[in-house]
Short mmCIF file of C-alpha atoms and ligand atoms in Angstrom, two decimals:
data_model
loop_
_atom_site.label_atom_id
_atom_site.label_comp_id
_atom_site.label_asym_id
_atom_site.label_seq_id
_atom_site.Cartn_x
_atom_site.Cartn_y
_atom_site.Cartn_z
CA UNK A 125 0.27 0.11 -0.10
CA UNK A 126 2.01 3.07 -1.44
CA UNK A 127 1.08 6.60 0.89
CA UNK A 128 1.56 9.00 -1.21
CA UNK A 129 -2.39 9.38 -1.69
CA UNK A 130 -2.15 11.25 1.50
CA UNK A 131 1.04 12.93 0.52
CA UNK A 132 -0.08 13.88 -2.55
CA UNK A 133 -3.61 15.88 -1.02
CA UNK A 134 -0.44 16.87 2.03
CA UNK A 135 1.24 18.68 -0.59
CA UNK A 136 -1.87 20.03 -2.28
CA UNK A 137 -2.18 22.06 0.73
CA UNK A 138 0.99 24.39 0.19
CA UNK A 139 2.63 22.64 3.33
CA UNK A 140 5.55 19.96 1.55
CA UNK A 141 7.87 21.80 1.59
CA UNK A 142 10.22 20.09 5.02
CA UNK A 143 9.11 16.25 3.17
CA UNK A 144 11.58 15.27 -0.09
CA UNK A 145 10.17 12.14 -0.49
CA UNK A 146 8.32 8.98 0.97
CA UNK A 147 7.65 5.71 1.41
CA UNK A 148 6.19 3.12 -0.89
CA UNK A 149 5.73 -0.06 -1.69
CA UNK A 150 8.59 -0.39 -4.13
CA UNK A 151 11.21 1.60 -1.63
CA UNK A 152 11.48 5.41 -0.87
CA UNK A 153 9.97 7.53 -4.25
CA UNK A 154 12.14 11.16 -4.01
CA UNK A 155 9.66 13.68 -4.59
CA UNK A 156 10.65 16.23 -7.68
CA UNK A 157 10.09 19.23 -8.79
CA UNK A 158 9.66 19.61 -12.45
CA UNK A 159 10.76 24.24 -12.70
CA UNK A 160 8.88 24.16 -16.27
CA UNK A 161 6.81 21.83 -18.76
CA UNK A 162 4.25 23.33 -20.84
CA UNK A 163 1.27 21.65 -20.35
CA UNK A 164 -1.59 24.11 -21.52
CA UNK A 165 -0.11 23.44 -25.13
CA UNK A 166 -1.90 22.48 -27.31
CA UNK A 167 0.04 19.01 -27.21
CA UNK A 168 -1.80 18.06 -23.45
CA UNK A 169 -5.05 19.21 -24.44
CA UNK A 170 -6.46 15.82 -24.41
CA UNK A 171 -4.98 14.06 -21.50
CA UNK A 172 -3.93 16.92 -19.39
CA UNK A 173 -5.61 15.82 -16.21
CA UNK A 174 -3.82 12.42 -16.79
CA UNK A 175 -1.06 14.08 -17.32
CA UNK A 176 -0.96 16.20 -14.51
CA UNK A 177 -2.05 12.61 -13.03
CA UNK A 178 0.61 11.06 -13.62
CA UNK A 179 2.75 13.52 -12.81
CA UNK A 180 2.33 13.43 -9.00
CA UNK A 181 2.08 9.38 -8.70
CA UNK A 182 6.03 8.97 -10.13
CA UNK A 183 6.87 11.31 -7.11
CA UNK A 184 7.12 14.59 -9.43
CA UNK A 185 4.02 16.71 -6.95
CA UNK A 186 4.51 20.15 -8.12
CA UNK A 187 5.66 21.77 -11.14
CA UNK A 188 5.73 25.50 -13.24
CA UNK A 189 4.16 25.78 -16.28
CA UNK A 190 5.47 29.78 -18.05
CA UNK A 191 3.95 31.13 -20.68
CA UNK A 192 5.36 32.58 -23.98
CA UNK A 193 2.65 34.79 -25.04
CA UNK A 194 -0.78 36.45 -23.07
CA UNK A 195 -2.70 33.99 -24.30
CA UNK A 196 -0.65 30.67 -22.63
CA UNK A 197 -0.03 32.52 -19.81
CA UNK A 198 -3.56 32.55 -18.73
CA UNK A 199 -4.36 29.49 -19.89
CA UNK A 200 -1.13 28.80 -17.70
CA UNK A 201 -2.60 31.35 -14.58
CA UNK A 202 -6.44 28.83 -14.42
CA UNK A 203 -4.36 25.66 -14.51
CA UNK A 204 -2.83 27.38 -11.37
CA UNK A 205 -5.51 28.11 -9.53
CA UNK A 206 -7.26 24.09 -11.13
CA UNK A 207 -4.27 22.45 -9.60
CA UNK A 208 -2.91 24.22 -5.90
CA UNK A 209 -0.09 23.45 -4.72
CA UNK A 210 0.21 21.50 -8.34
CA UNK A 211 1.02 23.52 -11.24
CA UNK A 212 2.30 26.98 -10.51
CA UNK A 213 2.36 29.75 -13.49
CA UNK A 214 4.85 32.18 -14.84
CA UNK A 215 3.57 34.83 -17.64
CA UNK A 216 5.40 36.57 -19.85
CA UNK A 217 6.13 36.39 -23.81
CA UNK A 218 8.90 33.92 -25.49
CA UNK A 219 11.34 35.79 -27.77
CA UNK A 220 10.09 33.50 -31.02
CA UNK A 221 6.63 35.77 -29.68
CA UNK A 222 8.67 39.05 -28.89
CA UNK A 223 6.66 40.58 -31.71
CA UNK A 224 3.09 40.03 -29.53
CA UNK A 225 4.77 42.65 -26.87
CA UNK A 226 3.18 45.87 -26.55
CA UNK A 227 1.98 47.54 -23.86
CA UNK A 228 -1.88 46.00 -23.02
CA UNK A 229 0.62 42.89 -22.75
CA UNK A 230 2.48 44.42 -20.03
CA UNK A 231 -0.35 45.72 -18.48
CA UNK A 232 -2.37 42.45 -18.48
CA UNK A 233 0.93 40.15 -17.34
CA UNK A 234 1.15 42.43 -14.65
CA UNK A 235 -2.69 42.42 -13.92
CA UNK A 236 -1.91 38.30 -14.18
CA UNK A 237 1.31 38.57 -11.50
CA UNK A 238 -0.69 40.00 -9.03
CA UNK A 239 -2.49 35.80 -8.03
CA UNK A 240 -0.63 33.48 -5.98
CA UNK A 241 -0.46 31.25 -8.54
CA UNK A 242 2.18 33.61 -10.40
CA UNK A 243 6.03 32.23 -8.49
CA UNK A 244 7.79 34.16 -11.26
CA UNK A 245 7.88 36.10 -15.47
CA UNK A 246 8.97 34.13 -17.55
CA UNK A 247 9.05 32.58 -20.16
CA UNK A 248 11.04 35.01 -21.79
CA UNK A 249 14.90 36.12 -23.49
CA UNK A 250 16.65 35.72 -26.67
CA UNK A 251 17.08 33.30 -29.12
CA UNK A 252 19.05 34.04 -31.78
CA UNK A 253 19.07 30.30 -33.07
CA UNK A 254 15.12 30.59 -34.87
CA UNK A 255 15.40 34.42 -34.09
CA UNK A 256 11.56 34.15 -34.73
CA UNK A 257 11.47 37.95 -34.09
CA UNK A 258 14.08 40.36 -35.10
CA UNK A 259 17.15 41.19 -32.82
CA UNK A 260 16.32 44.69 -31.71
CA UNK A 261 12.55 43.99 -30.57
CA UNK A 262 13.78 40.41 -28.05
CA UNK A 263 16.46 43.12 -27.00
CA UNK A 264 13.74 45.64 -26.03
CA UNK A 265 11.03 42.62 -24.92
CA UNK A 266 13.63 40.98 -22.80
CA UNK A 267 14.17 44.87 -20.58
CA UNK A 268 10.12 45.19 -19.93
CA UNK A 269 10.65 42.06 -18.75
CA UNK A 270 13.41 42.48 -16.31
CA UNK A 271 11.34 45.17 -15.59
CA UNK A 272 8.66 44.05 -14.60
CA UNK A 273 10.57 40.93 -12.60
CA UNK A 274 12.04 43.66 -10.30
CA UNK A 275 8.22 45.79 -10.13
CA UNK A 276 6.97 42.81 -8.64
CA UNK A 277 9.72 41.00 -6.80
CA UNK A 278 9.17 37.96 -8.66
CA UNK A 279 12.03 35.24 -10.38
CA UNK A 280 12.97 35.43 -14.00
CA UNK A 281 12.35 32.35 -16.01
CA UNK A 282 15.31 33.52 -19.31
CA UNK A 283 15.38 31.04 -22.40
CA UNK A 284 19.15 31.65 -23.90
CA UNK A 285 19.56 30.44 -27.51
CA UNK A 286 22.90 31.66 -29.12
CA UNK A 287 22.33 35.00 -27.21
CA UNK A 288 24.52 33.98 -24.53
CA UNK A 289 26.66 37.37 -25.19
CA UNK A 290 23.60 39.94 -24.92
CA UNK A 291 22.22 38.35 -22.10
CA UNK A 292 24.84 39.28 -19.65
CA UNK A 293 24.79 42.03 -21.10
CA UNK A 294 21.12 43.46 -20.98
CA UNK A 295 21.53 41.26 -17.47
CA UNK A 296 24.58 43.51 -16.24
CA UNK A 297 22.70 46.45 -17.74
CA UNK A 298 19.06 46.01 -16.21
CA UNK A 299 19.35 42.76 -14.33
CA UNK A 300 21.34 44.77 -10.97
CA UNK A 301 19.75 42.80 -7.61
CA UNK A 302 17.09 39.89 -9.70
CA UNK A 303 16.88 36.33 -9.29
CA UNK A 304 16.15 33.44 -12.02
CA UNK A 305 16.79 31.06 -13.45
CA UNK A 306 18.80 30.08 -17.22
CA UNK A 307 16.48 27.65 -18.15
CA UNK A 308 17.54 24.45 -20.44
CA UNK A 309 20.91 25.77 -19.33
CA UNK A 310 23.09 24.54 -22.95
CA UNK A 311 26.56 26.15 -22.69
CA UNK A 312 29.53 25.79 -21.77
CA UNK A 313 31.84 26.26 -18.43
CA UNK A 314 32.38 29.30 -19.30
CA UNK A 315 29.64 30.29 -19.69
CA UNK A 316 28.16 28.54 -17.04
CA UNK A 317 30.77 30.75 -14.80
CA UNK A 318 29.02 33.78 -15.88
CA UNK A 319 25.92 33.31 -15.24
CA UNK A 320 26.25 32.53 -11.87
CA UNK A 321 28.12 35.21 -10.79
CA UNK A 322 24.27 37.06 -11.18
CA UNK A 323 24.17 35.56 -7.40
CA UNK A 324 20.27 34.86 -7.19
CA UNK A 325 20.42 33.22 -10.34
CA UNK A 326 20.50 29.84 -11.59
CA UNK A 327 21.30 26.90 -14.32
CA UNK A 328 18.22 24.62 -14.91
CA UNK A 329 19.53 21.10 -16.61
CA UNK A 330 16.60 19.38 -19.02
CA UNK A 331 16.76 16.30 -21.82
CA UNK A 332 20.42 17.59 -23.50
CA UNK A 333 22.07 16.14 -20.21
CA UNK A 334 21.32 12.48 -21.02
CA UNK A 335 22.45 12.72 -25.00
CA UNK A 336 25.89 12.29 -25.60
CA UNK A 337 27.65 15.25 -27.51
CA UNK A 338 27.55 18.52 -25.16
CA UNK A 339 29.59 19.87 -22.04
CA UNK A 340 26.38 19.89 -20.28
CA UNK A 341 28.20 16.83 -17.97
CA UNK A 342 31.07 19.60 -17.40
CA UNK A 343 28.54 21.99 -16.23
CA UNK A 344 26.38 19.28 -13.88
CA UNK A 345 29.73 18.68 -12.36
CA UNK A 346 31.09 22.23 -11.74
CA UNK A 347 28.05 23.96 -10.34
CA UNK A 348 27.35 24.39 -6.63
CA UNK A 349 24.65 21.78 -5.15
CA UNK A 350 22.25 24.74 -4.15
CA UNK A 351 21.77 26.40 -7.14
CA UNK A 352 21.53 23.38 -9.69
CA UNK A 353 17.16 22.94 -10.62
CA UNK A 354 15.78 20.18 -12.36
CA UNK A 355 13.13 20.24 -16.20
CA UNK A 356 11.86 19.28 -18.79
CA UNK A 357 10.37 21.72 -21.37
CA UNK A 358 7.53 19.40 -21.67
CA UNK A 359 6.33 19.24 -24.23
CA UNK A 360 9.89 19.82 -26.08
CA UNK A 361 13.10 18.26 -24.64
CA UNK A 362 12.48 14.12 -24.56
CA UNK A 363 15.27 12.42 -22.50
CA UNK A 364 17.76 9.17 -22.96
CA UNK A 365 16.60 6.59 -23.54
CA UNK A 366 13.18 7.43 -24.35
CA UNK A 367 11.38 7.09 -26.96
CA UNK A 368 8.47 9.03 -27.59
CA UNK A 369 7.81 11.55 -28.84
CA UNK A 370 6.01 14.31 -26.58
CA UNK A 371 8.23 14.96 -23.01
CA UNK A 372 5.76 15.23 -20.06
CA UNK A 373 6.81 16.41 -16.30
CA UNK A 374 7.35 12.73 -14.78
CA UNK A 375 10.18 11.62 -17.04
CA UNK A 376 12.09 14.51 -15.15
CA UNK A 377 12.60 12.07 -13.10
CA UNK A 378 15.69 10.80 -15.91
CA UNK A 379 17.47 14.54 -16.32
CA UNK A 380 17.74 14.25 -12.19
CA UNK A 381 19.22 10.71 -12.52
CA UNK A 382 21.65 12.17 -14.72
CA UNK A 383 22.13 14.70 -13.01
CA UNK A 384 22.89 12.31 -9.39
CA UNK A 385 25.07 10.05 -11.29
CA UNK A 386 27.55 13.21 -12.99
CA UNK A 387 27.67 14.41 -9.91
CA UNK A 388 28.58 10.69 -7.90
CA UNK A 389 25.27 11.16 -5.63
CA UNK A 390 22.23 9.96 -5.01
CA UNK A 391 19.14 10.58 -6.93
CA UNK A 392 17.68 11.18 -3.18
CA UNK A 393 20.44 13.70 -1.97
CA UNK A 394 20.21 15.28 -5.84
CA UNK A 395 16.13 15.56 -5.00
CA UNK A 396 16.46 16.78 -1.82
CA UNK A 397 18.96 20.00 -3.45
CA UNK A 398 16.88 20.86 -5.84
CA UNK A 399 13.60 20.79 -4.92
CA UNK A 400 14.78 22.37 -2.02
CA UNK A 401 16.72 24.80 -4.87
CA UNK A 402 12.75 25.46 -6.06
CA UNK A 403 10.92 25.50 -3.63
CA UNK A 404 13.58 29.19 -2.79
CA UNK A 405 13.78 30.68 -5.50
CA UNK A 406 10.78 30.96 -6.41
CA UNK A 407 8.66 30.84 -3.14
CA UNK A 408 6.20 27.92 -3.38
CA UNK A 409 3.41 27.41 -0.75
CA UNK A 410 4.42 30.18 -0.09
CA UNK A 411 2.04 33.68 -0.57
CA UNK A 412 3.55 36.32 -2.10
CA UNK A 413 1.89 39.04 -0.56
CA UNK A 414 4.92 41.17 0.21
CA UNK A 415 5.87 42.03 -3.47
CA UNK A 416 5.83 45.67 -4.55
CA UNK A 417 3.14 46.16 -6.59
ZN1 ZN B 50 9.97 26.50 -22.41
#
């Protein structure tokens, strides 16, 4: 007989911060947080509730859904309201959609950010790989999100792709004192060190850590244990060795296990650390009533 049902109810009440694992007939199951999962997207329309339930049953008891534009930010918040203490929302405009950002969107994002289920501004950033919005527009929208995060006293979820130098430059100019995460970090050790020089920021690892041919294992080894998070970026970035077409929050375990193996610690230790880091960064289970709205 498994105790997860009782602890799920406890997590649902938002008081689970102190629990890092639960005991089930199979043994110890770690409690992980998927710090980045786009469960609001249409890829989950047919079975969204089942996907959330499967994650919780598998020990991934909490997840953060970041918006990519205004409608998906609204959807993320609706999901968070429907799943209190399990789904949390972030609101923002992805660099691919930067051209949809305007003053009215900004006003509405700021409204959404007042809700207690909204724990971050994002995802936003710079993507010069696909360049779906002009570079200057992306930079301007990036700066606007930093301002929004400051006004709302919320952490930032930052997307960086082929844009490390510009992100560093804009953070130095406009991001002093802010906190957040470089989501799905994909750079090298030197870039990771530069990112970590921003004291309030963490590195988040996703499915690419489980694949060959990148510098991520080195980064995963050097990053301080209190500065790392795990995520799926569902429905994208399926981790190895899975052969499915769609990623889901419950699969964050594969990235967490890989991270634990690289660092030479147990999955339990890794889960305890990354969950504590996520809870601390995003204030999960806390009311952000102290924000300066
Ligand atoms: Zn994302």
